[in-house]
Amino acid sequence: KATVSVLYWLLFLPFLITMRAGSLTMLMGLLAAATAAEIPKECKVSVVGSGWSGVYFAWRLAVDTQRYKGSDVCVFEANDRLGGRVYTVRDYPEMEDLQIEIGAYRFDTRDHLPADLAMKALKLDSRCYGNNCTGFSCHYTGAASPETCMKVVDVYGNARYSLVIETMLTQLRSVGAQLFRGVAVKGVHEGCGRVWRSGKKRARLSFVGRPETVESDVVLVNSPLTAIDLLDSDSVIFPSGGGSSEAGTCLALKVALSAVKAYALYEDAWWYSKLGKSNGDFGHNNETIPLAGRYSDGAVKCRTGTGPDGK
């Protein structure tokens, strides 16, 4: 039976974030025309989902190794926002100078992805997450660690983890890669043509509410399991659609995690001005209110930096 080569990385499990609405869309200006653009009939590489794995996969093939021409690579994102679990909120009403990391926001130097990517390949400004750079692990092991917890910062020194994905997306656009926001993939089936050299059947992507289909040599599905569940049941990544039993076993291992990340904003940083604490943890022993936190999520910053424009 003919098979379709479909790659899928399920590196990040979905989690729930509650947040106040604001001006939160990443790279809206850069990708303004992507949603309305006509979907091509063919993309040699199709990436479903614009999270870490999806964007990095496209960037490696089209920019870093140039194994494929940029115009042969397509990224399809069901939402208007790109980035997946990386979500930097900025331009918050009445707090335009504030940036909040709603999702992932730091990395250890021994985590080659993203450490090597951010610090070496993309050469982004990365600084120690804590007040010093000596053995402070992102994983709170409680012991000295050979790794150092880092954060990516913008030209003002403000934490902005989304710069990693934004930079890769900008470079993808510069080589002609096609990025589509608000385009949800409905199914992944066998295509009509065959992959040159290998002779395997190509994959065909269909979309929710759109008549177009795309034929691809390689498909990477970088989506949470909840989104994969919404694909057509006869898609080739499922055993019922001809996928491998190993894929079925992997997809059956569903773990649902719910989390709320809450931020309290104060005009007066009382933990610093009144208690003199620039960092440190606090806990609560009352089992009915399982609350714990830190006086500062990283180093305290009392003055904004200076950008290239001198402001």
Phi, psi and omega in degrees: 000135180294144179239160178245134178281110179232121177262141175214132178247121179248064187279335185236126177273149182289149172215157186267133177236128173260139185200158176276140181291147178197198177273090195244356188285133182268132175060036181298317181295318183296324188247023187301325184271353188293324184294318185277349184295149178286134180284131182290162179283340183218135168224119181299326176235122176244129179246125180257108182108134185251031174282189183310304187296317182296311181294319180296319179301313179295318181296318180298318185284322187262332185250305188289305182264342183053036178292329176236149172295146181304320182292347178271359184247129179236137175242125181247124180238126183290330182266168175284335182264138177261153174122343179062235182286349176271117190213097178263118178271128175216176185057037179292138183308128178068006178220057188297338181270003184264137173232133181235132178271101181286324182253221179299148188208002181202168181206157176268148182295338178274354173276095188301329166245113020257001189303306181295324180295308184291315189274328185254302185292313182267345177055045177275148180293114181237133183230162180298138182287319180273190181283346176216171185250028184251101171060030178265108183270146176291345189262005175051055181283343180083359180231162178301141186229143178287348180264159179235133180281130186234161174224151175269136183234158178270190184294343178267358182087006178277139178300132181204079185297333181295346179302329181297308181290321179301318181294317178297319179296320178297317179292325176297316179297325183293336179259007174096008177297150184255123183243129184237116175266152177067025180239105183266129178284133182265324182197160176233111185235175175292138178268187181270323184272184178233152180287130179300140182082300184285331181077002179287153178296143177284167177260151178236123179262136172242162190229154180287123175071015180227142183279342186291154169229156181233132175262137185220149173283321184228135175233128174247120178260104180250077185223153173293158183300328179297325178284323179296326178299336182276350178292157175308136185295339179264016175298150188290350177280346178263148177305325180294341179256010179104002179288167183286157177294329178297320178296319179297320179296318180296315183291338180282344181276072184270128176234118180259123179242131176244137180210150176237126178253111186250137177240133173250125183256129181236139174293325178251118178284079189299328179296336179263313185286327184253325182260347179070024181254119177265346175198177180123157183261157170223150182226176180220126184273353180285116185295339181282343177231081183285073185250133174212155181191194180228146179295331178212128179275073187108185184294141177290135179235115185259352181215135179290156180277188180249125179273179180301334181274003178084000179273000000 
